Short mmCIF file of C-alpha atoms in Angstrom, two decimals:
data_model
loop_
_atom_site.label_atom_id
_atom_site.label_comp_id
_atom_site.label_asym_id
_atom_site.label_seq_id
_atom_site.Cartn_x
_atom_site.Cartn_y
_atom_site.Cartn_z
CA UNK A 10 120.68 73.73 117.85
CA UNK A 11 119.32 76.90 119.73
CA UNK A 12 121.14 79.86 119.47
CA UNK A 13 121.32 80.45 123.29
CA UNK A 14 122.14 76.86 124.02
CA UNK A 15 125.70 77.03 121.00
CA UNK A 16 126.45 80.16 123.51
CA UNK A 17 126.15 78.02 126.57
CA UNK A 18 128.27 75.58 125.24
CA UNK A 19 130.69 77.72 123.45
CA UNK A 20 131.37 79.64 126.84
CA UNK A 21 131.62 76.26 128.91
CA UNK A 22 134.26 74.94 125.91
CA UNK A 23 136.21 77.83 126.11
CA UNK A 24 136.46 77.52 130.29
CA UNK A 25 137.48 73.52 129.63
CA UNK A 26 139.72 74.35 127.19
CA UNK A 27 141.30 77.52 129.68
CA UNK A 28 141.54 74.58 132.44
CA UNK A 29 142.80 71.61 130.10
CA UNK A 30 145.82 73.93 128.97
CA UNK A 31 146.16 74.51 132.71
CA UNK A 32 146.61 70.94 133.30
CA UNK A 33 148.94 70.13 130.90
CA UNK A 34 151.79 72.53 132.30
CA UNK A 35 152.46 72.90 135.74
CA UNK A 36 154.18 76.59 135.57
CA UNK A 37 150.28 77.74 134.43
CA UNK A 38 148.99 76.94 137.44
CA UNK A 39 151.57 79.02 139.45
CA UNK A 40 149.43 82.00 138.27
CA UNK A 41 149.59 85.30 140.49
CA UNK A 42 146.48 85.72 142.84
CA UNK A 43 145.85 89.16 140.76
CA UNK A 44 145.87 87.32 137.25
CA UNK A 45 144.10 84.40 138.76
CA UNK A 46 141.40 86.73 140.23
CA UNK A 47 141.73 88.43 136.80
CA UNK A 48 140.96 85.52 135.16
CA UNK A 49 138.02 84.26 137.61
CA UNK A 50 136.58 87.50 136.87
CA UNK A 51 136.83 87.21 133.13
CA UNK A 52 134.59 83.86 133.32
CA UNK A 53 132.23 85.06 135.31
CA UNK A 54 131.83 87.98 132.97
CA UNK A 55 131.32 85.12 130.18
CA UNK A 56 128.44 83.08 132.40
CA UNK A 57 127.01 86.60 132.85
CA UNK A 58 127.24 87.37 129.37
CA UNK A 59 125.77 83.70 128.37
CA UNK A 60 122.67 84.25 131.19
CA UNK A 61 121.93 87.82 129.82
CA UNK A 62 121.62 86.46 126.33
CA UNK A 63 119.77 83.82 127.69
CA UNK A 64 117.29 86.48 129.22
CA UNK A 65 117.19 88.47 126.66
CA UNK A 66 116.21 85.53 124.26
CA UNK A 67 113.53 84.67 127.11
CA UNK A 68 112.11 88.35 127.19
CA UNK A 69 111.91 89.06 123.22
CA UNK A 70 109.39 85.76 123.43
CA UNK A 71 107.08 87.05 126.37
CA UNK A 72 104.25 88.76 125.44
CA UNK A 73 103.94 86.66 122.21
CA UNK A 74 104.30 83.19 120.82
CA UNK A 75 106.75 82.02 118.36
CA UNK A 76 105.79 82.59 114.71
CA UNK A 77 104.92 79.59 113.06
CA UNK A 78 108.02 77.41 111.27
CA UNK A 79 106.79 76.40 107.88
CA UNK A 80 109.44 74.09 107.47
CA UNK A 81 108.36 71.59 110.41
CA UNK A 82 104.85 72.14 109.48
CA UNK A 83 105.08 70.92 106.10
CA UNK A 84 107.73 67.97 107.16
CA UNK A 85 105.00 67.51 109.28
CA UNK A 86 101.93 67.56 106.87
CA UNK A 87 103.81 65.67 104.32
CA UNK A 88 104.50 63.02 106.34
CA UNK A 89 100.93 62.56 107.77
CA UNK A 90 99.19 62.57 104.37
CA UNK A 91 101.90 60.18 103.41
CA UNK A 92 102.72 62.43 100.38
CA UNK A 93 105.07 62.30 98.00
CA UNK A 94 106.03 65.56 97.09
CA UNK A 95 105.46 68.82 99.39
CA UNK A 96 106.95 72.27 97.21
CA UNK A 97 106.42 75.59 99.06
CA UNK A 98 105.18 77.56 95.29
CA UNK A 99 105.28 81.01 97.18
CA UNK A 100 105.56 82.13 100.56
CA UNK A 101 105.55 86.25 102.28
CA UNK A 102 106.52 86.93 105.39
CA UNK A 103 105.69 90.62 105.62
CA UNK A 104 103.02 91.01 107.99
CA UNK A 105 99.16 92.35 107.61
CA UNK A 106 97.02 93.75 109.93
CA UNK A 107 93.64 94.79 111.33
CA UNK A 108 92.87 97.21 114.00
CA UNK A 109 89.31 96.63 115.75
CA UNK A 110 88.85 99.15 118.93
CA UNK A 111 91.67 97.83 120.65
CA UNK A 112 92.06 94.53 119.19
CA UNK A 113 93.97 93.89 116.49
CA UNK A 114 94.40 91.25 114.44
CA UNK A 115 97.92 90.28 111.79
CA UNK A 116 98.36 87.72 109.45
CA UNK A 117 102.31 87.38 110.86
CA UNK A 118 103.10 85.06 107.22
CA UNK A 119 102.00 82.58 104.90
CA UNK A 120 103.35 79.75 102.72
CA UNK A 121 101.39 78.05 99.68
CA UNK A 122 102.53 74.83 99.71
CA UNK A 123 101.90 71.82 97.03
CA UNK A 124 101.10 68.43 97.33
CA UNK A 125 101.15 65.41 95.48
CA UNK A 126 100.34 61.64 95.59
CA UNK A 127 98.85 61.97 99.32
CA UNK A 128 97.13 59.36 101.18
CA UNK A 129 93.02 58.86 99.58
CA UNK A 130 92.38 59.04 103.37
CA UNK A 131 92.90 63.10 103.49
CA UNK A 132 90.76 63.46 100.04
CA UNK A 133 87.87 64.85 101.66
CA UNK A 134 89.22 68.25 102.29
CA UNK A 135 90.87 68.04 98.75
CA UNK A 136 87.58 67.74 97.08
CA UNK A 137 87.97 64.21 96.70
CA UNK A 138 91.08 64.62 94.94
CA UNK A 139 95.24 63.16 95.54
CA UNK A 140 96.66 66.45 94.88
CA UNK A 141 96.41 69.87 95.60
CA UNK A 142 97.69 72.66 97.88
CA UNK A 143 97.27 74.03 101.19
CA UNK A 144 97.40 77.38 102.46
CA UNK A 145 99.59 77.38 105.96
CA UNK A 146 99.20 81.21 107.73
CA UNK A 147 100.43 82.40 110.68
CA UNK A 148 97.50 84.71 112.93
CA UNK A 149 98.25 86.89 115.57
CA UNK A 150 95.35 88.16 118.09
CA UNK A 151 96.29 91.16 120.99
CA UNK A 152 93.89 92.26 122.81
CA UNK A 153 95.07 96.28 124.03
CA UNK A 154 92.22 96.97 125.87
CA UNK A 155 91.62 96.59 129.87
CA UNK A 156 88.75 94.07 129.28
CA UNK A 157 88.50 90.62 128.58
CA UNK A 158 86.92 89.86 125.86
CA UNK A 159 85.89 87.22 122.86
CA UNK A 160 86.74 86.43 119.84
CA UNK A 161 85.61 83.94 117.57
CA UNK A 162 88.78 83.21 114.73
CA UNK A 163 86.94 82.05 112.04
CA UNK A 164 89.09 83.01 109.41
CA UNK A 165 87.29 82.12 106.12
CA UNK A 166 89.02 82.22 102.62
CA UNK A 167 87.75 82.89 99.35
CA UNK A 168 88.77 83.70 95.66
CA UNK A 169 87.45 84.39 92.53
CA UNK A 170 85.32 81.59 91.59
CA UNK A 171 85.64 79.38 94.26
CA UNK A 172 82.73 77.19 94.51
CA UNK A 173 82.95 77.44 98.68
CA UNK A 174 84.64 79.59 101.78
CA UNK A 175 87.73 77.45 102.75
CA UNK A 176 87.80 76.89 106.57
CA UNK A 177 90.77 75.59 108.92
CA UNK A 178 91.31 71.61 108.60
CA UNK A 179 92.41 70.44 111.96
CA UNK A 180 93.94 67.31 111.27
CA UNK A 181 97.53 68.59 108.62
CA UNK A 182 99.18 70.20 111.50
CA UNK A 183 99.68 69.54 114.97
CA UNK A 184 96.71 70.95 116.72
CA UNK A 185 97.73 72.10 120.10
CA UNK A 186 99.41 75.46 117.51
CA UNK A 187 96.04 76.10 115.96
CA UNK A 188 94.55 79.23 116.08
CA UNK A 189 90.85 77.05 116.67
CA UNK A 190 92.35 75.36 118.99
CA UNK A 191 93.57 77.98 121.42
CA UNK A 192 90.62 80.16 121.05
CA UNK A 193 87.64 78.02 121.24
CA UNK A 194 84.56 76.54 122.62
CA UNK A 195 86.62 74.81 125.29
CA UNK A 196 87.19 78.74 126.75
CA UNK A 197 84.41 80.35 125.54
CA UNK A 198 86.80 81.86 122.64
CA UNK A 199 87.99 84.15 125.67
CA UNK A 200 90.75 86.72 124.86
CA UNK A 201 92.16 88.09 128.28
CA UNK A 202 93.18 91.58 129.01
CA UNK A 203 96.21 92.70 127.52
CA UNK A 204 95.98 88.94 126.00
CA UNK A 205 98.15 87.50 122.74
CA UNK A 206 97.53 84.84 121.43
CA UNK A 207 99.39 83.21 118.27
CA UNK A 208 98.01 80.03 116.10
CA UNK A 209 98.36 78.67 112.50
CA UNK A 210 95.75 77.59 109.90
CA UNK A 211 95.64 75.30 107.27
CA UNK A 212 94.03 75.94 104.11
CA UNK A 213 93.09 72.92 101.66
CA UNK A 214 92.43 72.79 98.16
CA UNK A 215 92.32 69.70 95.45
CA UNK A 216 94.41 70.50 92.44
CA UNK A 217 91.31 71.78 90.42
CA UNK A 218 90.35 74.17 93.04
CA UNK A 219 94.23 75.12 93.27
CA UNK A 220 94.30 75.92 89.55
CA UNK A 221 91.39 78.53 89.89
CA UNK A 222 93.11 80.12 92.78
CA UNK A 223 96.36 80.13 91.42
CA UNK A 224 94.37 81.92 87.93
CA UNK A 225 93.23 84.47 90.34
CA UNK A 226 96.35 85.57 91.23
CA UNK A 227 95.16 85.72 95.14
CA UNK A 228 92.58 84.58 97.98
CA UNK A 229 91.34 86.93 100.43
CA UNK A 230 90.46 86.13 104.24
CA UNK A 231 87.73 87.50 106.39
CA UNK A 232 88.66 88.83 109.95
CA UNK A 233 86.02 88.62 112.01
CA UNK A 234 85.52 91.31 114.74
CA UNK A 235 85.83 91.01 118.61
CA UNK A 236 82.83 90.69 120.72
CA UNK A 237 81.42 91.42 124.66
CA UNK A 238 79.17 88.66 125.28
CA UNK A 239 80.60 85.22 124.26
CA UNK A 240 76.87 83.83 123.61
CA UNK A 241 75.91 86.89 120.98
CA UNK A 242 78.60 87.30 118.56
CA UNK A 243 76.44 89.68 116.92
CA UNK A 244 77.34 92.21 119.24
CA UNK A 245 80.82 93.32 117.27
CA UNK A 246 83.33 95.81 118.48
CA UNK A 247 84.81 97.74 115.57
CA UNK A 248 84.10 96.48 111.74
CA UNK A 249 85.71 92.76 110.06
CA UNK A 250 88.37 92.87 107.93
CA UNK A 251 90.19 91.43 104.98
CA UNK A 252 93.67 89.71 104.16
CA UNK A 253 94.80 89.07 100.91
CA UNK A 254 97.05 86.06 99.80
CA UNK A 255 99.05 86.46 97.25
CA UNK A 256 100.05 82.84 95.34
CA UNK A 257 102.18 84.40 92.95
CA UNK A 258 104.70 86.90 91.85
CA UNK A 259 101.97 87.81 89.33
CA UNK A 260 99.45 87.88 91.93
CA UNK A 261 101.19 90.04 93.93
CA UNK A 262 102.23 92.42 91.50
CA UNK A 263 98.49 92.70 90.58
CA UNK A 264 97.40 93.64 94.20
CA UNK A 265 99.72 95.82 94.13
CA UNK A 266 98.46 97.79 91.07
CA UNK A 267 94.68 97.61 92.84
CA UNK A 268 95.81 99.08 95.64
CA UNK A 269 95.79 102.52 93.70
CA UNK A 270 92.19 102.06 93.22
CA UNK A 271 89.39 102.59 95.80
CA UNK A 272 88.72 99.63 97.39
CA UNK A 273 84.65 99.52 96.21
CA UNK A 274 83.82 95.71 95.92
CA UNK A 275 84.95 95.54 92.30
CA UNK A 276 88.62 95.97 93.66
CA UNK A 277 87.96 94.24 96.84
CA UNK A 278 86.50 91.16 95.67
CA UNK A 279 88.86 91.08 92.84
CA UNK A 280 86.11 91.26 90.31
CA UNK A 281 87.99 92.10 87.16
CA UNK A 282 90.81 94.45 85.72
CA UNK A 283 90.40 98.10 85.99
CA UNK A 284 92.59 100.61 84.25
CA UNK A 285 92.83 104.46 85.34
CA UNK A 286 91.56 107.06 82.95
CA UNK A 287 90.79 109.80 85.13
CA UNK A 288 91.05 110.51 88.94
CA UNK A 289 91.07 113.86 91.46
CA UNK A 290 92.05 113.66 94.82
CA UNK A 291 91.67 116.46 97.91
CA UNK A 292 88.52 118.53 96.69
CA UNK A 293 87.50 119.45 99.98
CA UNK A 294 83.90 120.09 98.73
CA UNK A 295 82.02 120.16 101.91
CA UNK A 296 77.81 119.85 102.74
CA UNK A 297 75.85 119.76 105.69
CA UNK A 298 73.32 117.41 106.09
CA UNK A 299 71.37 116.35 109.03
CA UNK A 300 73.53 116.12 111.71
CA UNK A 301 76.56 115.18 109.44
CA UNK A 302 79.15 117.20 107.51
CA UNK A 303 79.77 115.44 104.23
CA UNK A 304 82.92 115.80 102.01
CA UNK A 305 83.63 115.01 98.67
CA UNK A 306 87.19 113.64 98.70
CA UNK A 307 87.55 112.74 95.37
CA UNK A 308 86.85 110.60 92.39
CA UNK A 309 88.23 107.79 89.85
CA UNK A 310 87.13 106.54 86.25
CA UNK A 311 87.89 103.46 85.17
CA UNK A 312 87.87 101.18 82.72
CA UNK A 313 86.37 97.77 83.99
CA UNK A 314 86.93 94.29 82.56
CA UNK A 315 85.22 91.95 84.37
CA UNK A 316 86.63 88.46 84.80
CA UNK A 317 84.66 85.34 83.47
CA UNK A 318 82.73 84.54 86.77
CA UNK A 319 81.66 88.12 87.37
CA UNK A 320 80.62 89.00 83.19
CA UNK A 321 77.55 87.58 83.49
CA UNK A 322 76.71 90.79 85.75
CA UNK A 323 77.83 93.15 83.30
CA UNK A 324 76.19 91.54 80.46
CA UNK A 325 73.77 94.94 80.07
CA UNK A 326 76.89 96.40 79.07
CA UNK A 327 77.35 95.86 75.59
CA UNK A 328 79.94 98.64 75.01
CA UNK A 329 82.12 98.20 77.42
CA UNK A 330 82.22 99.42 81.14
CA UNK A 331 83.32 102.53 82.83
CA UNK A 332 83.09 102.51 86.67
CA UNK A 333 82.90 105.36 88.69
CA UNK A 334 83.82 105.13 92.33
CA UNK A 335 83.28 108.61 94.31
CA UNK A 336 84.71 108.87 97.45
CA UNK A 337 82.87 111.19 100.39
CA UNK A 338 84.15 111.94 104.20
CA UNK A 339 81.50 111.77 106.31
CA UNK A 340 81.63 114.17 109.86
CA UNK A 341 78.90 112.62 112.31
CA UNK A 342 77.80 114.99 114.42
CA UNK A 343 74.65 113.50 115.74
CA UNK A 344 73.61 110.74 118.04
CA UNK A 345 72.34 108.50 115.99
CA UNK A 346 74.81 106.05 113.57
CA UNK A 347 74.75 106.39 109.91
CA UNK A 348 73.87 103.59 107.67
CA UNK A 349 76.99 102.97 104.84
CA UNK A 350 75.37 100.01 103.58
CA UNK A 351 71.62 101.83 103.09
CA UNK A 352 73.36 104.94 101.15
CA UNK A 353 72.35 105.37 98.39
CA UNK A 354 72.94 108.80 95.51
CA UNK A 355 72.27 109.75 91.65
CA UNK A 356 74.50 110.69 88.96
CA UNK A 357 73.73 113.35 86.70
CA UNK A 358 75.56 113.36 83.47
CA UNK A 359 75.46 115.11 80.14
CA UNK A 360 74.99 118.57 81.50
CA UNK A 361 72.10 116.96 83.56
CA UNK A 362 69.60 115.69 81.10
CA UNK A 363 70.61 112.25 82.19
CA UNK A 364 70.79 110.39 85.67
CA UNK A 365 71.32 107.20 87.11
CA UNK A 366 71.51 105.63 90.87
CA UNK A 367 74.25 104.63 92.67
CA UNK A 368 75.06 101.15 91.73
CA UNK A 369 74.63 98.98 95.64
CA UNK A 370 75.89 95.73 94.57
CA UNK A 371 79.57 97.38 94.03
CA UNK A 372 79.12 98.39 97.90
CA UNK A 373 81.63 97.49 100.16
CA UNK A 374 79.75 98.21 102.61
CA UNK A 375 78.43 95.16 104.94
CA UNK A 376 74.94 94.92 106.42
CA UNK A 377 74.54 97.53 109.01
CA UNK A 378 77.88 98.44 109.04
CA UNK A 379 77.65 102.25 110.04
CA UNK A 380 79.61 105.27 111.22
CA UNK A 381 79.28 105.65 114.57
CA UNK A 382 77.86 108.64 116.32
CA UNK A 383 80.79 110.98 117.37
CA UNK A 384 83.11 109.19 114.84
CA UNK A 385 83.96 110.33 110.71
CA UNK A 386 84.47 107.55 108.53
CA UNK A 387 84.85 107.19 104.53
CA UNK A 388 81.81 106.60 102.45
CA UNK A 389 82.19 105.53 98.63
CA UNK A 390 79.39 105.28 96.00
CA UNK A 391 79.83 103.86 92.60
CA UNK A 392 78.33 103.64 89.33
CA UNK A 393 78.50 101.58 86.16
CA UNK A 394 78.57 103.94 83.25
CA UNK A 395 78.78 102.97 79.42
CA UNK A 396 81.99 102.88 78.00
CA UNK A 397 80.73 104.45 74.20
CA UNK A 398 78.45 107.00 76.09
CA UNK A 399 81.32 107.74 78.10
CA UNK A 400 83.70 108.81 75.59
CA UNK A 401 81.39 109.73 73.11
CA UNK A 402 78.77 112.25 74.98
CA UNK A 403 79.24 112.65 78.98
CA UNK A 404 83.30 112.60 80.02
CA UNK A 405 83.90 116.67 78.89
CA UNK A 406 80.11 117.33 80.09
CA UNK A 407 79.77 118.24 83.97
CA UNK A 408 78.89 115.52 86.41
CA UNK A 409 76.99 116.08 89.87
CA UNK A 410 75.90 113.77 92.23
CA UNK A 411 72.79 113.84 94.94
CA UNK A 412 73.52 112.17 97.87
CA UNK A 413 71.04 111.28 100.70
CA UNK A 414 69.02 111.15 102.07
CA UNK A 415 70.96 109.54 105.20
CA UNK A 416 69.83 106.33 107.47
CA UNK A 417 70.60 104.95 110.67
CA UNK A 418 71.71 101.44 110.08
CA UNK A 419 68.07 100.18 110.35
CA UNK A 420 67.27 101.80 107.66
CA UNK A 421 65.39 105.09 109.16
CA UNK A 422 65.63 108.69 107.65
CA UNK A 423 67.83 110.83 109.93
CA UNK A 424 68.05 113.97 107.94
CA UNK A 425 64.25 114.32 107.20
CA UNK A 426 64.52 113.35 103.39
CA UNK A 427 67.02 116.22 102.81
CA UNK A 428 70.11 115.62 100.27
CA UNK A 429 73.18 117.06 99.94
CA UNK A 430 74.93 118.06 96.28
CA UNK A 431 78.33 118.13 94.32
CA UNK A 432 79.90 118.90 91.52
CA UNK A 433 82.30 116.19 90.27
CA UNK A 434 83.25 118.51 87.37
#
């Protein structure tokens, strides 16, 4: 029953059962006006007390829809798929979220929930398959600024060797909740002024595909980014984003541990295992260049294991692998944007008889994704080092790096070919 609704009818039982005992004996009702009027007083204190409640339940919900209850979405998915068996395996209620230039986006909670022995008419999604799992998040989108704008909540998921991005499957839940539904084509995915806007998701996967997830540790979900014209999503305000699901104690414990790391696309796309062996933090080592003031921040080694689906890219590497990730602030002074995804440096090691570039496919970087004119962002450049040569030659040898030239995010030399340097150590 709703809280507000057992107060309601725990303050209406206690005024029957004040005027039942009244009833019964006569000499109660020969009350004196001031305890009467005492006692008048005292229940109307009670409705008040019942009606504030009441509003105070009411206001705590403006502003932003209920979170989404697991429970009565799985009764209800269980029972639509006709399935035998529904087990939430893990579940995380502490929220995530993703700030955009005024719009921000949270992933409120989650619950991985398993199925078994459905009906073959929801195999499809399953991948042809009876069993499997499904993925049931909670999104929250608030819109701070004073415009209206759009947003588009395609919220694809992916993992470490999934075959596919996982999409939203309309028909497991009810669909009046769902995030699609209430931003959409019907509106022109149109998020008002000062708008929220609260919707689930549902995730499915057929046992097989559940397994690899579930060997992963964790899924990770692309936030797209806000927009100003409903018929050119291209035009973005802010950069996407990234949620991570965890599907496991393990999993999460293992996030946790990458979080120490810089998030280069080795970490970020969960690529493998990497293990500290040497990091600095707060050099301060600052360059000019162009119209830019470049940092160096710091720097990690690590040793890299790459999982099974990502070896195959590190199958030069017969020695083992040593990544460095170097991380730069860049200061943009000028007026024109600064390419992350174009940079590009070298990495001279063993006292500088040795170089190599900057290894781009470990970029986290996104295609023209930039720092804006005005604005200083982080910039991190990486490079796949042997392990033998590593330990063996370079690692008590200095290391510098040459960084630039720097490039708009079309690709066009803003600081006339000119590079900046640093000494790692």
């Amino acid at each position: 029953m709703n809280k507000k609704w057992m107060l309601l009818f725990g303050a209406l039982l206690s005024v029957f059962i004040i005027s039942g005992c009244g009833a019964d004996k006569k000499a109660s009702t020969e009350e004196k006006p001031a305890a009467a009027e005492e006692k008048a007083a005292g229940s109307e204190d009670e409705a008040k007390a019942v009606d504030t409640a009441a509003d105070a339940d009411k206001d705590a919900s403006d502003g932003k829809e209920e979170a989404a209850d697991f429970a009565e979405l799985i009764d209800y998915m269980k029972t639509e798929t006709d399935a035998e068996e529904a087990t939430v395996l893990y579940e995380n209620t502490e929220p995530q979220t993703h700030e955009m230039e005024g719009v921000t986006v949270s992933l409120d909670s989650y619950s991985l929930v398993e199925l078994k022995d459905f009906h073959t008419d929801y195999s499809i999604p399953f991948n042809d398959e009876t069993n499997g799992g499904v993925i049931l998040a909670s999104y929250t989108v608030k819109n701070d600024t004073d415009k209206d704008l759009y947003y588009t909540p395609f919220m694809y998921m992916s993992f470490t060797g999934a075959t596919k991005d996982y999409n939203n499957y309309k028909d497991l839940i009810p669909e009046e909740g769902q995030l699609p539904t209430k931003l959409s084509p019907d509106n022109k995915y149109e998020l008002k002024a000062g708008e929220t806007i609260t919707g689930t998701y549902a995730y499915p996967m057929g046992e097989t595909h559940l397994k690899t997830a579930m060997e992963s540790g964790s899924v990770t979900v692309e936030v797209p980014a806000p927009t100003t014209d409903p018929d050119d999503l291209s035009i973005a305000l802010g950069t996407k984003g990234q949620f991570t699901i965890d599907l496991s104690e393990e999993g999460a414990e293992k996030t946790e541990a990458n979080a120490a790391f810089y998030q280069d696309l080795a970490s970020v796309d969960n690529m493998g295992e990497k293990n500290m062996i040497e990091e600095k933090e707060g050099i301060g080592q600052s360059q000019e260049l162009g119209d830019a003031t470049v940092t160096l921040d710091g720097y990690q080694f690590a040793e890299f294991t790459p999982n099974e689906y990502e070896a195959p890219r590190f199958e030069n590497f017969k020695n083992g692998v040593v990544l460095l990730t170097v991380k730069f602030n860049v200061d943009n002074k000028g007026s024109d944007n600064i390419g992350l995804d174009n940079m590009g440096s070298n990495l001279y090691v063993n006292d500088g008889s040795q170089y190599q570039m900057s290894e781009r496919m470990l970029s986290p970087y996104e295609y023209q994704e930039s720092i804006a004119a005005g604005e200083s962002g982080e910039l991190l450049q990486v490079f796949v080092l042997d392990k033998e040569q590593y330990e063996k030659i370079w690692k008590d040898k200095a290391f510098e790096i040459e960084l630039g030239p720097l490039y708009d995010e079309n690709a066009e030399d803003i600081s006339k070919g000119k590079k900046a340097e640093f000494k790692l150590k």
